[in-house]
């Protein structure tokens, strides 16, 4: 690993420090100290050594299902949207057009690949449909909340404990392994009480468990569905991609029917009748004019008053796509540019079905325990977008796969619908006899009425299987009574399928454009409302099938326990080894692998496998403790951890296709060794000032390149470039291909944190915590960027077509952008939390219930990005990071949640009452002002810009504050009383003489009970919950790129829900 830090030095120093210390204490304290009462010890995320401490050396937040509900969080998307430690750049189900149906954590905003997600402390398979050259993460949407016992979020690096990816933090989902009885639950919610119209979400689950002191069996089934969907048009903020009135860009699209570069059909024909092509009615007369300038059916759109067909109200602004003069520009409606937001979804339909089973059997009095788990989840997500724009040109520069027309596409003069008689270009040598093909270039079209919206239907099948043995070792003697061991096997597999409906086949489109029969030829000159014939549509539009598989077998063994006692307590250790063998396969449709589809992501098939061998060790040394200490060091312990990993990976060969060259199979190796030192310090006994714990750590972490990042295959998409050698062309279209790199090295990070947790003696129920963290990342995998590659004319990455003359270079038709270890970043900030529990009984006037107030937040103090080693770092904290920087998205300075809940008093009918409110807060931050102002330097987006760019209008993204209300009641009915039952007569009892001489009639004990099927039995242990998210129906703040940031906000608005849960 190419590290500026010497790993061998780290290993030697750590080993020498720990080893010399243990030798010293072994000699000094050969006789064990007297035993103390042991408290139950458990393994907490961030360490492999069990502990009984309530506050450990690592900053860990634990969320149980009840805690999650009290945050107003209903699903995995809400979890990633509202947790303060999350930042922009995450993936979730808020992305209706560009999402892939997965939900991925993005702690600190360093992208999902830098956050390690575990299930029961072990890795699981990644999503299987990652694109080559890009990385992803674990899909937490495949972990339904009814299956979860609790979630640990470690806000610190932990590669010394868990290995790769644990840079920004670790999110550990613990599944339910113990449950008694039967629970049936369901919930339904909808957005129909706000401005978002009708979108419903329902969930139903059943949980059953049984067991005894030796056996635990748990079975869970869960079903979730989002129905109807929420569309962009449902909210003012997203109803129109004409964002200039909001302070953004005009995001509408060019390639619509009736559209030529610089020309439109006359308005009366553009908005003319729908249906099949009718010459002179909804499509121009064929071959009726030499060109658009002389055609009676076309006109320069800017000769028409833009306000004749207004879009959203707006003002004249330099960020329009075309110059406007004479009138105030109001967008011009669809006549000028296509508002695709009128038909696209924001929150599309989705569903999920999940099944889980857990079995634990104590075979030999805790010395030998068998465990096995199985989970299966199917999820579906229906992403959809506007109809495919026909770009790039299906006709190519001879001898290349580059588009012949630099803008839009070409239509042969022979096409029966072409209204022109004179070609503006000829494709040389097109026919077998060497003759050229005369064409009209710059034609724009998308099948708005041919296909409607295109759909990307994602289906995932996810499997998880665990089996293993664990036990205690006390049978070997008293020395081993604290020792525990475990070894096991995990197999996880993610299978993904993507069906792309309404895509365009380049061969089919070429054939239909060359066709001379009006009954079967394709008409790209239609108006805005008409559609092509069924025969033409059948040639052009196709459904593409892409699939992927990601499997991860894991074998592991671990042991932990106490080595020997010091005066302050036992020296504990953990030791283990692990073998991981991830395999990833991506199978693309034949049109994608040959780069002959339009609208879908083209690229090669991928086959990558990896073998990872790991060993880890950890030692915890108590220097002082409550049983042996001195002033200022009531309790002080240090934890040393280290992990070594050896990587070996193989990538399959990629066959040549279109412009993509043959890539041979590759093999690479690297290793990583990362230490961590953590300190936990209690200066004083709690009897003086309360419980004060100081903690801190230093760690080195890393991220091994994802399998999708090292495949030599490519991912291709159309790009726009400015060619310095051909400035007269302005921006024009080319093919861009992002490639993986088998020779990538791990990303590395150097991190430290320190903080405190304090529960003051004088204010009972108050707990304060704060942790300062710092992450210094290096060798981050990044892309150079196609424009940078073109500007520097990097050899082997820029490909040009034939030169039209000796002095004129050919047009660029292909730019290859490989992954490289290029980027560095420094992030630091403060996490804080305040919890106050006010128990009314402390006032001495009885129990009136309990108030719980919680504040949890984060402040991003510093974020600096270095895009290449030869460029100085620049600040990105508190702003939307420009899309060209492949690191993150929105980085607000401040995010926080505040909640206040009231629980009813015990021993009354109100004891089941739980009611409260949650406020979610995201502070103000800067928009992408680098792009908005055209600043040449990211450091000065408000003070500089390109002189001819026009008006500089930097802007801020406003704060976003939403209020959630939640109320629940659990019926806990008292057992039937033994009061007199109607029908007993007084004489039926027995009379006894009392001491005062009076007779007392004692009734016989009633054996009557309430009907076990009656309403009381059904009501008992039933919980009814009602709630409302975003009570005031607040829109998310406007962000110039796309209207709002769906990774840290949601467009759904006011959402009410009702939940019913019954336990038997």
CSV table of N, CA and C in Angstrom, one decimal, residues 24-107:
chain,number,residue,atom,x,y,z
A,24,UNK,N,5.9,-6.2,31.8
A,24,UNK,CA,6.1,-5.5,33.1
A,24,UNK,C,5.0,-5.9,34.1
A,25,UNK,N,3.8,-5.8,33.6
A,25,UNK,CA,2.7,-6.0,34.6
A,25,UNK,C,2.7,-7.5,35.0
A,26,UNK,N,3.1,-8.4,34.1
A,26,UNK,CA,3.1,-9.8,34.5
A,26,UNK,C,4.1,-10.1,35.6
A,27,UNK,N,5.2,-9.4,35.5
A,27,UNK,CA,6.2,-9.6,36.6
A,27,UNK,C,5.8,-8.8,37.9
A,28,UNK,N,5.2,-7.6,37.7
A,28,UNK,CA,4.9,-6.8,38.9
A,28,UNK,C,3.7,-7.4,39.7
A,29,UNK,N,2.8,-8.0,38.9
A,29,UNK,CA,1.6,-8.4,39.6
A,29,UNK,C,1.3,-9.9,39.3
A,30,UNK,N,2.3,-10.7,39.7
A,30,UNK,CA,2.2,-12.1,39.4
A,30,UNK,C,1.0,-12.7,40.2
A,31,UNK,N,0.7,-12.2,41.3
A,31,UNK,CA,-0.5,-12.7,42.1
A,31,UNK,C,-1.7,-11.9,41.7
A,32,UNK,N,-2.8,-12.6,41.4
A,32,UNK,CA,-4.0,-12.0,40.9
A,32,UNK,C,-4.7,-11.3,42.1
A,33,UNK,N,-5.3,-10.1,41.8
A,33,UNK,CA,-6.0,-9.4,42.8
A,33,UNK,C,-7.3,-10.1,43.1
A,34,UNK,N,-7.9,-9.8,44.2
A,34,UNK,CA,-9.2,-10.4,44.6
A,34,UNK,C,-10.2,-10.1,43.5
A,35,UNK,N,-11.1,-11.1,43.3
A,35,UNK,CA,-12.2,-10.9,42.3
A,35,UNK,C,-13.2,-9.9,42.7
A,36,UNK,N,-13.9,-9.3,41.8
A,36,UNK,CA,-14.9,-8.3,42.0
A,36,UNK,C,-16.2,-8.9,41.3
A,37,UNK,N,-17.3,-8.3,41.7
A,37,UNK,CA,-18.6,-8.7,41.1
A,37,UNK,C,-18.6,-8.4,39.7
A,38,UNK,N,-18.9,-9.4,38.9
A,38,UNK,CA,-18.9,-9.2,37.4
A,38,UNK,C,-20.3,-8.7,36.9
A,39,UNK,N,-20.3,-7.7,36.1
A,39,UNK,CA,-21.6,-7.3,35.4
A,39,UNK,C,-21.6,-7.9,34.0
A,40,UNK,N,-22.8,-8.2,33.5
A,40,UNK,CA,-22.9,-8.8,32.2
A,40,UNK,C,-22.2,-8.0,31.2
A,41,UNK,N,-21.3,-8.6,30.4
A,41,UNK,CA,-20.5,-7.9,29.4
A,41,UNK,C,-21.0,-8.3,28.0
A,42,UNK,N,-21.1,-7.3,27.1
A,42,UNK,CA,-21.5,-7.5,25.7
A,42,UNK,C,-20.5,-6.8,24.8
A,43,UNK,N,-20.5,-7.2,23.6
A,43,UNK,CA,-19.7,-6.6,22.5
A,43,UNK,C,-20.4,-5.4,21.9
A,44,UNK,N,-19.8,-4.3,22.0
A,44,UNK,CA,-20.4,-3.1,21.4
A,44,UNK,C,-19.7,-2.7,20.1
A,45,UNK,N,-20.4,-2.2,19.2
A,45,UNK,CA,-19.8,-1.9,17.9
A,45,UNK,C,-18.6,-0.9,18.1
A,46,UNK,N,-17.5,-1.3,17.4
A,46,UNK,CA,-16.2,-0.5,17.6
A,46,UNK,C,-15.2,-1.3,18.3
A,47,UNK,N,-15.5,-2.5,18.8
A,47,UNK,CA,-14.6,-3.3,19.5
A,47,UNK,C,-15.0,-4.7,19.4
A,48,UNK,N,-14.0,-5.6,19.6
A,48,UNK,CA,-14.3,-7.1,19.6
A,48,UNK,C,-14.2,-7.6,21.0
A,49,UNK,N,-14.0,-6.8,22.0
A,49,UNK,CA,-13.8,-7.2,23.4
A,49,UNK,C,-15.1,-6.8,24.1
A,50,UNK,N,-15.8,-7.8,24.8
A,50,UNK,CA,-17.0,-7.5,25.6
A,50,UNK,C,-16.7,-6.5,26.7
A,51,UNK,N,-17.7,-5.7,27.0
A,51,UNK,CA,-17.5,-4.7,28.0
A,51,UNK,C,-18.8,-4.5,28.8
A,52,UNK,N,-18.7,-4.1,30.1
A,52,UNK,CA,-19.9,-3.8,30.9
A,52,UNK,C,-20.0,-2.3,31.1
A,53,UNK,N,-19.2,-1.5,30.5
A,53,UNK,CA,-19.2,0.0,30.6
A,53,UNK,C,-20.4,0.5,29.8
A,54,UNK,N,-21.2,1.4,30.5
A,54,UNK,CA,-22.2,2.1,29.8
A,54,UNK,C,-21.7,3.1,28.7
A,55,UNK,N,-20.6,3.7,29.0
A,55,UNK,CA,-20.0,4.7,28.1
A,55,UNK,C,-18.6,4.2,27.8
A,56,UNK,N,-18.4,3.8,26.5
A,56,UNK,CA,-17.1,3.3,26.1
A,56,UNK,C,-16.2,4.3,25.5
A,57,UNK,N,-15.0,3.9,25.0
A,57,UNK,CA,-14.1,4.9,24.4
A,57,UNK,C,-14.5,5.4,23.0
A,58,UNK,N,-15.5,4.7,22.4
A,58,UNK,CA,-15.9,5.1,21.0
A,58,UNK,C,-17.2,5.8,21.0
A,59,UNK,N,-17.4,6.8,20.2
A,59,UNK,CA,-18.7,7.5,20.1
A,59,UNK,C,-19.7,6.6,19.3
A,60,UNK,N,-20.6,5.9,20.0
A,60,UNK,CA,-21.6,5.1,19.4
A,60,UNK,C,-23.0,5.5,19.8
A,61,UNK,N,-23.9,5.7,18.8
A,61,UNK,CA,-25.3,6.0,19.0
A,61,UNK,C,-26.1,4.7,18.8
A,62,UNK,N,-26.9,4.3,19.7
A,62,UNK,CA,-27.7,3.1,19.6
A,62,UNK,C,-29.2,3.5,19.5
A,63,UNK,N,-29.8,2.9,18.4
A,63,UNK,CA,-31.2,3.2,18.2
A,63,UNK,C,-32.0,1.9,18.2
A,64,UNK,N,-33.0,1.8,19.1
A,64,UNK,CA,-33.9,0.7,19.1
A,64,UNK,C,-35.1,1.1,18.4
A,65,UNK,N,-36.0,0.1,18.0
A,65,UNK,CA,-37.2,0.4,17.2
A,65,UNK,C,-38.0,1.6,17.9
A,66,UNK,N,-38.1,1.6,19.2
A,66,UNK,CA,-38.9,2.7,19.8
A,66,UNK,C,-38.2,4.0,19.6
A,67,UNK,N,-36.9,4.0,19.7
A,67,UNK,CA,-36.1,5.3,19.4
A,67,UNK,C,-36.3,5.8,18.0
A,68,UNK,N,-36.3,4.9,17.1
A,68,UNK,CA,-36.5,5.2,15.7
A,68,UNK,C,-37.9,5.8,15.4
A,69,UNK,N,-38.9,5.2,16.0
A,69,UNK,CA,-40.3,5.7,15.9
A,69,UNK,C,-40.4,7.1,16.5
A,70,UNK,N,-39.6,7.4,17.6
A,70,UNK,CA,-39.7,8.7,18.3
A,70,UNK,C,-38.9,9.8,17.5
A,71,UNK,N,-38.3,9.4,16.4
A,71,UNK,CA,-37.6,10.4,15.6
A,71,UNK,C,-38.5,10.7,14.3
A,72,UNK,N,-39.7,10.1,14.3
A,72,UNK,CA,-40.6,10.3,13.2
A,72,UNK,C,-40.1,9.5,11.9
A,73,UNK,N,-39.3,8.5,12.1
A,73,UNK,CA,-38.7,7.8,11.0
A,73,UNK,C,-39.6,6.6,10.7
A,74,UNK,N,-40.0,6.4,9.5
A,74,UNK,CA,-40.9,5.3,9.1
A,74,UNK,C,-40.2,4.2,8.3
A,75,UNK,N,-39.1,4.5,7.7
A,75,UNK,CA,-38.5,3.5,6.8
A,75,UNK,C,-37.0,3.9,6.6
A,76,UNK,N,-36.3,3.1,5.8
A,76,UNK,CA,-34.9,3.3,5.6
A,76,UNK,C,-34.6,4.6,4.9
A,77,UNK,N,-35.4,5.1,4.0
A,77,UNK,CA,-35.2,6.4,3.4
A,77,UNK,C,-35.2,7.5,4.4
A,78,UNK,N,-36.2,7.4,5.3
A,78,UNK,CA,-36.3,8.4,6.3
A,78,UNK,C,-35.0,8.4,7.2
A,79,UNK,N,-34.5,7.2,7.5
A,79,UNK,CA,-33.4,7.1,8.3
A,79,UNK,C,-32.2,7.8,7.7
A,80,UNK,N,-31.9,7.6,6.4
A,80,UNK,CA,-30.8,8.3,5.8
A,80,UNK,C,-31.0,9.7,5.5
A,81,UNK,N,-32.3,10.2,5.5
A,81,UNK,CA,-32.6,11.6,5.2
A,81,UNK,C,-32.5,12.4,6.5
A,82,UNK,N,-32.9,11.9,7.6
A,82,UNK,CA,-33.0,12.8,8.8
A,82,UNK,C,-31.9,12.6,9.9
A,83,UNK,N,-31.1,11.5,9.8
A,83,UNK,CA,-30.0,11.4,10.8
A,83,UNK,C,-29.0,12.6,10.6
A,84,UNK,N,-28.6,13.3,11.6
A,84,UNK,CA,-27.8,14.5,11.4
A,84,UNK,C,-26.4,14.2,10.8
A,85,UNK,N,-25.9,13.0,11.1
A,85,UNK,CA,-24.5,12.7,10.6
A,85,UNK,C,-24.6,12.4,9.1
A,86,UNK,N,-25.7,12.2,8.5
A,86,UNK,CA,-25.8,12.0,7.0
A,86,UNK,C,-25.6,13.4,6.3
A,87,UNK,N,-25.1,13.3,5.1
A,87,UNK,CA,-24.9,14.5,4.2
A,87,UNK,C,-25.3,14.1,2.8
A,88,UNK,N,-25.2,15.1,1.9
A,88,UNK,CA,-25.7,14.9,0.5
A,88,UNK,C,-24.8,13.9,-0.2
A,89,UNK,N,-25.4,13.4,-1.3
A,89,UNK,CA,-24.6,12.4,-2.1
A,89,UNK,C,-25.1,11.0,-1.8
A,90,UNK,N,-26.1,10.8,-0.8
A,90,UNK,CA,-26.6,9.5,-0.5
A,90,UNK,C,-27.5,9.0,-1.6
A,91,UNK,N,-27.8,7.7,-1.6
A,91,UNK,CA,-28.8,7.1,-2.5
A,91,UNK,C,-30.0,6.6,-1.7
A,92,UNK,N,-31.2,7.0,-2.1
A,92,UNK,CA,-32.4,6.5,-1.4
A,92,UNK,C,-33.6,6.5,-2.4
A,93,UNK,N,-34.7,6.2,-1.8
A,93,UNK,CA,-35.9,6.1,-2.7
A,93,UNK,C,-36.6,7.4,-3.0
A,94,UNK,N,-35.9,8.5,-2.6
A,94,UNK,CA,-36.4,9.9,-3.0
A,94,UNK,C,-36.1,10.2,-4.4
A,95,UNK,N,-35.3,9.4,-5.1
A,95,UNK,CA,-34.8,9.8,-6.4
A,95,UNK,C,-35.7,9.0,-7.4
A,96,UNK,N,-36.7,9.6,-7.9
A,96,UNK,CA,-37.7,8.9,-8.8
A,96,UNK,C,-37.2,8.6,-10.2
A,97,UNK,N,-36.3,9.5,-10.7
A,97,UNK,CA,-35.9,9.3,-12.1
A,97,UNK,C,-34.5,8.7,-12.2
A,98,UNK,N,-33.7,9.0,-11.2
A,98,UNK,CA,-32.3,8.6,-11.3
A,98,UNK,C,-31.9,7.5,-10.3
A,99,UNK,N,-32.8,7.1,-9.4
A,99,UNK,CA,-32.5,6.2,-8.4
A,99,UNK,C,-32.5,4.7,-8.9
A,100,UNK,N,-31.9,3.8,-8.2
A,100,UNK,CA,-31.8,2.4,-8.6
A,100,UNK,C,-32.6,1.5,-7.6
A,101,UNK,N,-33.4,2.1,-6.7
A,101,UNK,CA,-34.2,1.3,-5.8
A,101,UNK,C,-33.4,0.9,-4.5
A,102,UNK,N,-32.2,1.4,-4.3
A,102,UNK,CA,-31.4,1.1,-3.1
A,102,UNK,C,-31.4,2.3,-2.2
A,103,UNK,N,-31.1,2.0,-0.9
A,103,UNK,CA,-31.0,3.0,0.1
A,103,UNK,C,-29.6,2.8,0.8
A,104,UNK,N,-28.7,3.8,0.7
A,104,UNK,CA,-27.4,3.6,1.2
A,104,UNK,C,-27.0,4.7,2.1
A,105,UNK,N,-26.3,4.3,3.2
A,105,UNK,CA,-25.8,5.3,4.2
A,105,UNK,C,-24.6,6.1,3.6
A,106,UNK,N,-24.6,7.4,4.0
A,106,UNK,CA,-23.5,8.2,3.6
A,106,UNK,C,-23.1,9.1,4.8
A,107,UNK,N,-22.5,8.5,5.8
A,107,UNK,CA,-22.1,9.2,6.9
A,107,UNK,C,-21.0,10.3,6.6
